[in-house]
C-alpha positions as a LaTeX table, in Angstrom:
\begin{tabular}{lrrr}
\hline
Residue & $x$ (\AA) & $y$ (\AA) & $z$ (\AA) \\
\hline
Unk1 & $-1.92$ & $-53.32$ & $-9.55$ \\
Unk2 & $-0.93$ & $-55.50$ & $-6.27$ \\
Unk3 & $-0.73$ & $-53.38$ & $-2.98$ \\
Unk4 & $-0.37$ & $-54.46$ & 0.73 \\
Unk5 & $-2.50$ & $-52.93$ & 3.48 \\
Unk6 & $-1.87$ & $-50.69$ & 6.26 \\
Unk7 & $-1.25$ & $-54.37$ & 8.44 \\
Unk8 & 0.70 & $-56.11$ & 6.16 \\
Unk9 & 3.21 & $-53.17$ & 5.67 \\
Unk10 & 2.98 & $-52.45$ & 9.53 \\
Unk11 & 4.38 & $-56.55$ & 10.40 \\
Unk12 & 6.73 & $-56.11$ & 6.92 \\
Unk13 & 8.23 & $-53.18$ & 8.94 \\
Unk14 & 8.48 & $-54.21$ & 12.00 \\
Unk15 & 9.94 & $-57.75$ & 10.73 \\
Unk16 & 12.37 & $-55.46$ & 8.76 \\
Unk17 & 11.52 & $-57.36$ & 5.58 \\
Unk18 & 10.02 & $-54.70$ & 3.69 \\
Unk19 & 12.46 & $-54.78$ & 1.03 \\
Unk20 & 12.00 & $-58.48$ & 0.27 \\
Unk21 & 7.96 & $-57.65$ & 0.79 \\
Unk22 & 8.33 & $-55.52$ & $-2.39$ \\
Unk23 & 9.98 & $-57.74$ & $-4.49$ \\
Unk24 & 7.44 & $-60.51$ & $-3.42$ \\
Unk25 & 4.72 & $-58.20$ & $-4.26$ \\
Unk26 & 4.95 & $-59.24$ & $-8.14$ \\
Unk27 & 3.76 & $-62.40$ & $-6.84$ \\
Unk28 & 0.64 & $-60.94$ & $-6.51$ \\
Unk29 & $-1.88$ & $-61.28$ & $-9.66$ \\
Unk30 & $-5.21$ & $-60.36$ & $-10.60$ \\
Unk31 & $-6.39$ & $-63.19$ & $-12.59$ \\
Unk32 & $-5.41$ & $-66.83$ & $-12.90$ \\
Unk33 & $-2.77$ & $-67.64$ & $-15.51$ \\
Unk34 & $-3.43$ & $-71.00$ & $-17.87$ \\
Unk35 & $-0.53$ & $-72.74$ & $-15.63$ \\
Unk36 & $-2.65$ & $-72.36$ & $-12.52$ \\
Unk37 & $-6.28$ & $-72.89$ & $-14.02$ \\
Unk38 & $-4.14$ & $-76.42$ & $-15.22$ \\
Unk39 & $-3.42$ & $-76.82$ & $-11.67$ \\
Unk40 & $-6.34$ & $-75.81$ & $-9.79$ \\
Unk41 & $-8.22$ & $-78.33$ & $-12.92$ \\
Unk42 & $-5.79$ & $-81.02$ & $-11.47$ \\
Unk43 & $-7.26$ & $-80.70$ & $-7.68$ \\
Unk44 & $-9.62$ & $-82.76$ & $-5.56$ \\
Unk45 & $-9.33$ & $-79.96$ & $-2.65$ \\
Unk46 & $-9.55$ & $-76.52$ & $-1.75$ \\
Unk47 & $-9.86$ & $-74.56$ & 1.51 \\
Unk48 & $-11.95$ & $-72.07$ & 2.14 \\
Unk49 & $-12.20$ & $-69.30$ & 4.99 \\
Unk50 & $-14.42$ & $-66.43$ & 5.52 \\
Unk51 & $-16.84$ & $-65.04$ & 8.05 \\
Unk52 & $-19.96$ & $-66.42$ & 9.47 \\
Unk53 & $-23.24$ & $-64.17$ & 10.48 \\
Unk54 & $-21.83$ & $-63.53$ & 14.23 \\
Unk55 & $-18.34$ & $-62.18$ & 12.76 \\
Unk56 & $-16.12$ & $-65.49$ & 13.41 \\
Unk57 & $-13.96$ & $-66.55$ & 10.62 \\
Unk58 & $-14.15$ & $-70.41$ & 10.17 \\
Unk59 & $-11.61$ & $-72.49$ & 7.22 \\
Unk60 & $-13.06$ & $-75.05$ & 6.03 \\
Unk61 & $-12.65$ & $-77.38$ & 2.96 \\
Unk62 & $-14.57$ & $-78.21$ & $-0.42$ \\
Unk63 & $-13.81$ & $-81.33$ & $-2.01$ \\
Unk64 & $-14.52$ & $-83.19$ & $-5.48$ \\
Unk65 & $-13.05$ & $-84.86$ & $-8.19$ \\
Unk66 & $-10.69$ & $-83.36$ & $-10.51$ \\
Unk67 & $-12.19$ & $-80.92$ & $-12.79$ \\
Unk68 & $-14.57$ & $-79.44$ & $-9.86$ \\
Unk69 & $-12.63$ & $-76.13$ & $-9.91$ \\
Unk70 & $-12.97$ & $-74.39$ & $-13.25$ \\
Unk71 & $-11.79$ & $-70.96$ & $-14.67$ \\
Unk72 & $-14.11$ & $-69.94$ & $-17.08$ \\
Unk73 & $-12.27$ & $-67.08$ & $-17.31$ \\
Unk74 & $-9.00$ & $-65.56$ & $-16.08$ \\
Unk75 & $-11.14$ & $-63.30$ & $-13.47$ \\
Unk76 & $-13.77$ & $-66.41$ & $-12.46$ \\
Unk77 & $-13.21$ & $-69.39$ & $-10.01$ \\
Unk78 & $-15.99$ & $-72.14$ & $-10.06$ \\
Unk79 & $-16.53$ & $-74.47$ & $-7.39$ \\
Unk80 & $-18.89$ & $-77.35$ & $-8.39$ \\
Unk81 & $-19.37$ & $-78.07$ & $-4.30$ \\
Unk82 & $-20.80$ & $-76.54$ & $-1.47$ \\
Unk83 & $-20.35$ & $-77.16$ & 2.36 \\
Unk84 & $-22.18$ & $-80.11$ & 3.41 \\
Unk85 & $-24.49$ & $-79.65$ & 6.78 \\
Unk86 & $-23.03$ & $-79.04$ & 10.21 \\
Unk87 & $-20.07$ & $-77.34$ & 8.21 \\
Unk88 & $-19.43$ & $-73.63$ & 10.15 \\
Unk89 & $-19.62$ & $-72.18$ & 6.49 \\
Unk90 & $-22.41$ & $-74.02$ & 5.43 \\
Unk91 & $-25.05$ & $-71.27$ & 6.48 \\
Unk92 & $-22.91$ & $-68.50$ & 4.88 \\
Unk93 & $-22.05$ & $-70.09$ & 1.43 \\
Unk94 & $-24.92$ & $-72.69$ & 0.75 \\
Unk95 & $-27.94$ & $-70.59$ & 0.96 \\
Unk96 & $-27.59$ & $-67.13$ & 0.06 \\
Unk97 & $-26.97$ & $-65.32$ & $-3.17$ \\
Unk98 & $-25.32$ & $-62.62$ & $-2.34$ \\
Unk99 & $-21.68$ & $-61.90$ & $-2.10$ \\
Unk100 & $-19.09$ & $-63.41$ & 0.15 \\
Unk101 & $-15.65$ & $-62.64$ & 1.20 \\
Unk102 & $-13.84$ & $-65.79$ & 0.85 \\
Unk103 & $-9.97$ & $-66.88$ & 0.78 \\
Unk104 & $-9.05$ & $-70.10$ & $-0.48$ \\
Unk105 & $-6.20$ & $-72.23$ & $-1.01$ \\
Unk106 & $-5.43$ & $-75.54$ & $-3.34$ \\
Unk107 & $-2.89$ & $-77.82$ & $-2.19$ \\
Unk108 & $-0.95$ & $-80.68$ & $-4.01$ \\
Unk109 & 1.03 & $-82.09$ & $-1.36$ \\
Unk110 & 2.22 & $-85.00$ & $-4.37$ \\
Unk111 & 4.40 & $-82.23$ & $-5.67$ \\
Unk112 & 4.21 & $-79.68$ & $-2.79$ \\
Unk113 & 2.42 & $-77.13$ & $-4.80$ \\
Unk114 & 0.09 & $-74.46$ & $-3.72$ \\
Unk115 & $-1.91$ & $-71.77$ & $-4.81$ \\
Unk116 & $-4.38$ & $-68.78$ & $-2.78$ \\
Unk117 & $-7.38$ & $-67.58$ & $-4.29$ \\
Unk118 & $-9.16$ & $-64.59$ & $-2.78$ \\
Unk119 & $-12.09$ & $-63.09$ & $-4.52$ \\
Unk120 & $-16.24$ & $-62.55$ & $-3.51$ \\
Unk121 & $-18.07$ & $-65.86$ & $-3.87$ \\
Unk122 & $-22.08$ & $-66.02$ & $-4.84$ \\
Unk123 & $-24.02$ & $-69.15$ & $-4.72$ \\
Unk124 & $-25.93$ & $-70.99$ & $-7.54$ \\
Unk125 & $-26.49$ & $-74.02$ & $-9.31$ \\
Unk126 & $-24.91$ & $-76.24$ & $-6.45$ \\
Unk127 & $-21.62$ & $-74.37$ & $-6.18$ \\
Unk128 & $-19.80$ & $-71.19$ & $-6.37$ \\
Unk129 & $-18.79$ & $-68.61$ & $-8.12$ \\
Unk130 & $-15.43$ & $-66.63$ & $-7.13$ \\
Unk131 & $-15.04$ & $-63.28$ & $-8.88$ \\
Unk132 & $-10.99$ & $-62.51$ & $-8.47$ \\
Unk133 & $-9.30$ & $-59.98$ & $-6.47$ \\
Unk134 & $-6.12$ & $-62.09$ & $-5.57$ \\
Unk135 & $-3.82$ & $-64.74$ & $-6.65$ \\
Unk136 & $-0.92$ & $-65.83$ & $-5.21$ \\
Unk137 & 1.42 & $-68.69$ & $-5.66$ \\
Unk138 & 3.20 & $-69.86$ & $-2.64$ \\
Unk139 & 6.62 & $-71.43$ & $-2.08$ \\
Unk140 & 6.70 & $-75.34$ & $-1.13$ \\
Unk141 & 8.18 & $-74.97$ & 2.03 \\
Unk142 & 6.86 & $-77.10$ & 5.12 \\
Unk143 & 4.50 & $-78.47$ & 2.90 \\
Unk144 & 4.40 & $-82.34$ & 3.53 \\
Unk145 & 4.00 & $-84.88$ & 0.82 \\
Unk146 & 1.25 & $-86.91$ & 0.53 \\
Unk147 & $-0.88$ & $-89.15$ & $-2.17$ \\
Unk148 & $-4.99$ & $-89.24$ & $-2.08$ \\
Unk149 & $-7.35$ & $-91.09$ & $-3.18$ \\
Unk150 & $-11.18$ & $-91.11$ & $-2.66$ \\
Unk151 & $-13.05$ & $-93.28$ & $-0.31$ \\
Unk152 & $-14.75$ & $-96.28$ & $-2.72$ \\
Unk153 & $-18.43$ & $-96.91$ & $-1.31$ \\
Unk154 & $-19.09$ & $-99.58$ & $-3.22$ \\
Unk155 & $-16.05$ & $-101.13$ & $-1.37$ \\
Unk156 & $-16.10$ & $-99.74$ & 1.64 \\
Unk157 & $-18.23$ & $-99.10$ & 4.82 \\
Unk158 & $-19.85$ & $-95.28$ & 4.43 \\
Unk159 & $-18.73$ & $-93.89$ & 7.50 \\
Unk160 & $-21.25$ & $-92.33$ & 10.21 \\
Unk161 & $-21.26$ & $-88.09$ & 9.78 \\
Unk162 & $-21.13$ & $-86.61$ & 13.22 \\
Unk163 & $-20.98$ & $-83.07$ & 14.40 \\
Unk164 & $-19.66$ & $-82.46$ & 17.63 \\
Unk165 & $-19.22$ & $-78.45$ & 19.55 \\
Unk166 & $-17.31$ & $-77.79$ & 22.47 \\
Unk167 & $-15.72$ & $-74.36$ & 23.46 \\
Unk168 & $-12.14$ & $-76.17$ & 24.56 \\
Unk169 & $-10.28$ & $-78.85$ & 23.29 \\
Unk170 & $-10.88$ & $-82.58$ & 24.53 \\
Unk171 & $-8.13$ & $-84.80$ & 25.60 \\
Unk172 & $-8.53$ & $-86.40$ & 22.33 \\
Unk173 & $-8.45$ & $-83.00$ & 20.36 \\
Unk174 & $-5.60$ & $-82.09$ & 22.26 \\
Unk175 & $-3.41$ & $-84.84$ & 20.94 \\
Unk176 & $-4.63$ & $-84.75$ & 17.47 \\
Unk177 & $-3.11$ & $-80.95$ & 17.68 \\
Unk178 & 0.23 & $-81.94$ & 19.13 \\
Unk179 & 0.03 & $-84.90$ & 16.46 \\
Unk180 & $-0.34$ & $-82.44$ & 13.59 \\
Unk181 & 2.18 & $-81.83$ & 10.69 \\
Unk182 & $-0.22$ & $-79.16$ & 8.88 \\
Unk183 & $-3.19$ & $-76.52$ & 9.31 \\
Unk184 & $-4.98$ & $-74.01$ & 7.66 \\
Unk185 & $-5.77$ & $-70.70$ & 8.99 \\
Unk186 & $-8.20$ & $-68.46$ & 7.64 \\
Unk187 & $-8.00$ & $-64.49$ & 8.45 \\
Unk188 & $-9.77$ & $-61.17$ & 7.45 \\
Unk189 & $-8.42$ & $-57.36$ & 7.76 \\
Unk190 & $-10.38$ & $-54.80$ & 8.90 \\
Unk191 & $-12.42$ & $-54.25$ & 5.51 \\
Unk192 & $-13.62$ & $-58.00$ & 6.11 \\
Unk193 & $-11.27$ & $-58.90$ & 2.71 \\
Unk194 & $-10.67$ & $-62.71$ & 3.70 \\
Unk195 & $-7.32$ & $-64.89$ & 3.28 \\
Unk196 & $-6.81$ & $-68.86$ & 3.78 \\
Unk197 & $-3.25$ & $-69.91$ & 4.40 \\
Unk198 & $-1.23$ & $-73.66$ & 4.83 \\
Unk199 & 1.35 & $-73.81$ & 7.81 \\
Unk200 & 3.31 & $-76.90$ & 8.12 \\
Unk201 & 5.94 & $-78.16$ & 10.25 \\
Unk202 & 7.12 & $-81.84$ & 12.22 \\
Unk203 & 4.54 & $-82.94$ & 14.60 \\
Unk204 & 4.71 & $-81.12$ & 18.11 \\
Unk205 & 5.14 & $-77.45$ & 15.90 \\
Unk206 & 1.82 & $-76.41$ & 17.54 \\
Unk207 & 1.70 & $-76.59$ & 21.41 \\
Unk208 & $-1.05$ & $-76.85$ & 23.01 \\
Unk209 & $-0.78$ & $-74.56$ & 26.12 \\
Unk210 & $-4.84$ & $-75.25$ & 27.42 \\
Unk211 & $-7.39$ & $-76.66$ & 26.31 \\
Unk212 & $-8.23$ & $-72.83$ & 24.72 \\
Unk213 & $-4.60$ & $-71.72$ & 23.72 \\
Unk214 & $-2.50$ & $-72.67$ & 20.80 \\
Unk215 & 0.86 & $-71.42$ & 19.96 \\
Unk216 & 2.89 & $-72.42$ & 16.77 \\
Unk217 & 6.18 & $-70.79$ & 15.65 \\
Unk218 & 6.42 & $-68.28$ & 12.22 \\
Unk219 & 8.42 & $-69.94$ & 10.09 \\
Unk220 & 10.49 & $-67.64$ & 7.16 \\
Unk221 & 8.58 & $-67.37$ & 4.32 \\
Unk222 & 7.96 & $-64.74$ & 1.12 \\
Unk223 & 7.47 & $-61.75$ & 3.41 \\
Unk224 & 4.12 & $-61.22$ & 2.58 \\
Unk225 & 2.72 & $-61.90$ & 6.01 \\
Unk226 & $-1.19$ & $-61.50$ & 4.49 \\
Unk227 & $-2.05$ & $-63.72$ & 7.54 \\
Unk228 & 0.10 & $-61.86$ & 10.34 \\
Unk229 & $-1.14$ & $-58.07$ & 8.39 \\
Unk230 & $-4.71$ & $-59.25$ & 8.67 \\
Unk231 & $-4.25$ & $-60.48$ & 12.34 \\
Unk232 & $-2.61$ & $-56.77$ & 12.81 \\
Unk233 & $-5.99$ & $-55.47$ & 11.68 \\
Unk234 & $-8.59$ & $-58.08$ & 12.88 \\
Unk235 & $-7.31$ & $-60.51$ & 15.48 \\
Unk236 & $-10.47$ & $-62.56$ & 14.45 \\
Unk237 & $-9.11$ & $-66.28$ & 12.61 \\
Unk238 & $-10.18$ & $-69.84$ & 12.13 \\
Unk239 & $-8.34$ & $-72.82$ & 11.56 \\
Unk240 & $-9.24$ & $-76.53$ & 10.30 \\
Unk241 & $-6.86$ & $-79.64$ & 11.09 \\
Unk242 & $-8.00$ & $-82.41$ & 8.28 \\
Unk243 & $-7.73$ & $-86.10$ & 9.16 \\
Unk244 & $-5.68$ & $-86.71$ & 6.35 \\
Unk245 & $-6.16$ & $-90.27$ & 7.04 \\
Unk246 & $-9.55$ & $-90.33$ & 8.36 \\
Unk247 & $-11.59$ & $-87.68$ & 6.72 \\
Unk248 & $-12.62$ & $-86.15$ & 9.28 \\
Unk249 & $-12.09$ & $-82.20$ & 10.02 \\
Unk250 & $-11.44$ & $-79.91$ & 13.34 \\
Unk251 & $-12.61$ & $-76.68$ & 13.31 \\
Unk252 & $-11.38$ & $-73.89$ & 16.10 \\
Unk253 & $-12.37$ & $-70.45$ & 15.91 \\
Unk254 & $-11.42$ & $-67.59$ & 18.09 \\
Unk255 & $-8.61$ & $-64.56$ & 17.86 \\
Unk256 & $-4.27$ & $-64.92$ & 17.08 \\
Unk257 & $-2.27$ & $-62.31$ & 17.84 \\
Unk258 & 1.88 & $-62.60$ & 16.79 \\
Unk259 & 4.08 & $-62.46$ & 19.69 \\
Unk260 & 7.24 & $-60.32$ & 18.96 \\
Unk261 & 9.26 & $-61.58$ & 22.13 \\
Unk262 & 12.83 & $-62.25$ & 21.13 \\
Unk263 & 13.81 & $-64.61$ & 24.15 \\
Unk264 & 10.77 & $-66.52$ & 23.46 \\
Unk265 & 11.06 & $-67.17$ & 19.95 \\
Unk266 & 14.83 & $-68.04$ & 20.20 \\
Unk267 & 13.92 & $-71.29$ & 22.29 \\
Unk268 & 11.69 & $-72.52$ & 19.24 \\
Unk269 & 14.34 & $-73.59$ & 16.36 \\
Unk270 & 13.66 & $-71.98$ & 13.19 \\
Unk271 & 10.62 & $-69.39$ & 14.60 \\
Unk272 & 11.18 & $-65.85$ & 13.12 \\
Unk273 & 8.51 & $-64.74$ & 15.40 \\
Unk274 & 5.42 & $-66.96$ & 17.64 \\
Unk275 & 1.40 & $-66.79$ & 17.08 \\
Unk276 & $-1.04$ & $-67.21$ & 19.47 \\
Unk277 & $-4.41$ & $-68.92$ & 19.23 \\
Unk278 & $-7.01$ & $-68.32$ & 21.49 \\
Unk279 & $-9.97$ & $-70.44$ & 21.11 \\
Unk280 & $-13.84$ & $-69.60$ & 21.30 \\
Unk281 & $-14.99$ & $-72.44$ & 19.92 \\
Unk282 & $-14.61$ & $-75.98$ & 18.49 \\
Unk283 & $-16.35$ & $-77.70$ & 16.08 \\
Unk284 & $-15.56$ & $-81.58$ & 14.95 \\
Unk285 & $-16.84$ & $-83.23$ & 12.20 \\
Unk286 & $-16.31$ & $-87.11$ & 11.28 \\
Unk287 & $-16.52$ & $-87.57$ & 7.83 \\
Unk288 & $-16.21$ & $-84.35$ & 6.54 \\
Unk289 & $-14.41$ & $-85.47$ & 3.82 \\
Unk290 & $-14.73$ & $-88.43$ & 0.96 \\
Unk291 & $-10.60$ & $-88.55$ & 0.54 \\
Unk292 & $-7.90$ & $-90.76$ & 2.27 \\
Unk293 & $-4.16$ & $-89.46$ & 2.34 \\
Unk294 & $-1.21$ & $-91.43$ & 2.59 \\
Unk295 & 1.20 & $-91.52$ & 5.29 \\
Unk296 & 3.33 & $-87.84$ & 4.80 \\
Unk297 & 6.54 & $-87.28$ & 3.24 \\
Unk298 & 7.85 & $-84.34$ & 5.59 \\
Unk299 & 9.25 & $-81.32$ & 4.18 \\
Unk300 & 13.14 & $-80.78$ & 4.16 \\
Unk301 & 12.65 & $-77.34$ & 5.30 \\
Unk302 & 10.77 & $-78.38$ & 8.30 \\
Unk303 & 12.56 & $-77.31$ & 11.51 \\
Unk304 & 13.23 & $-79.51$ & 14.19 \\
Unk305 & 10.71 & $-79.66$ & 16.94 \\
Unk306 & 12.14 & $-79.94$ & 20.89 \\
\hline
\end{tabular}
């Protein structure tokens, strides 16, 4: 049976949403259900998060053609892919057997469906192997629409793979962060049990304060707050802006905390609450992905952005 941790009902609380937090709860499954194995079948993405050997989480994402994820069964998650070199997961999930805290998340932003996955992932044969301990479906809110298709080689250039570190943001990163519409954000709690989450919003709904501090609003969602009740627990979190257009990836570790400051948050329309990302390091990688996304459709719910 679905329970939250000590976090999760700690921000629930002090949101006072703990009464919608229960009813969300039966959200909350321990196997996938033949509508989502049809849907995760469906999917040329997922993204995963976890921690690396130091103790940074990293999200990341695993791509392929449809039919890559599999369910053998209700309690299993197959990933016929692995992170490709240069990827901050790549040490942690390509080459070792044992067992991995992971949190993923599928995405169809064609019909604004989403699902999390969170489970212990082994290695073998070229891919993984996710035993369950969570699924969740989430609501389509602030999730933009787009279309993808996959880069044809035979038709076009291969583009050049670089990996580029920093430990602050570049001009250029800097504006591809303002210029952003969506992010994931991968978190652990205390017990190291990992989540991946999508947060959308209009361009300009992440600031960018420095060159090492982010700060995006909370937007009103299922109550859950898996992300904000791991933060409450572990302020340790990673986060990957795709280049829906280019294929590329950018990949910022370092620590979020939620900032409960009610004069603050009013000044951002829609926020329920603000998040804070500080960042220890960055990691870009051009063509870190084989798919192209059209131009977005943005979300209705999206809140305007001053």
């Amino acid at each position: 049976m679905a329970t939250y941790h000590s976090g999760e009902i700690a921000v629930q609380d002090r949101a006072e949403l703990s009464d919608q937090a229960r009813f969300s709860l039966g959200g909350i499954g321990e196997a996938i259900p033949e509508v989502a194995a049809a849907f995760l079948a469906e999917q040329p993405m997922i993204v995963v998060g976890g921690g690396d050997a130091t103790g940074r989480v990293w999200a990341s994402q695993l791509t392929g053609p449809p039919g890559f994820l599999r369910t053998p069964t209700p309690r299993v998650l197959t990933v016929d892919a692995l992170p490709l070199p240069g990827d901050p997961l790549a040490d942690v999930l390509a080459g070792h057997r044992r067992s991995v805290q992971v949190g993923m998340i599928a995405v169809e932003p064609a019909t604004r469906r989403r699902m999390r996955v969170n489970g212990r992932a082994v290695t073998g044969h070229g891919g993984l192997r996710v035993d369950i301990d969570q699924v969740i479906a989430n609501c389509p809110k602030y999730l933009q629409k787009r279309n993808y298709r996959f880069l044809e080689f035979d038709a076009e250039p291969a583009p050049t793979r670089t990996v580029t570190d920093g430990a602050a943001l570049s001009v250029a990163q800097q504006q591809t962060v303002r210029a952003a519409d969506t992010f994931f954000i991968a978190t652990t709690s205390d017990r190291g049990d990992a989540d991946a989450s999508h947060r959308g919003g209009n361009p300009g709904f992440v600031q960018v304060l420095s060159p090492t501090l982010l700060r995006w609003p909370d937007y009103v969602g299922n109550a859950m707050f898996l992300t904000l009740g791991n933060l409450a627990l572990n302020p340790a979190a990673g986060i990957v802006f795709p280049g829906w257009e280019t294929g590329s990836a950018l990949h910022l570790t370092g620590t979020a905390r939620t900032l409960w400051d009610q004069a603050r948050t009013a000044r951002i329309p829609g926020a329920q609450r603000l998040v804070e990302f500080s960042i220890e390091a960055v990691r870009e990688i051009s063509a870190a992905s084989p798919l192209r996304w059209s131009a977005p459709g943005y979300s209705r719910f999206n809140p305007p952005v001053r």
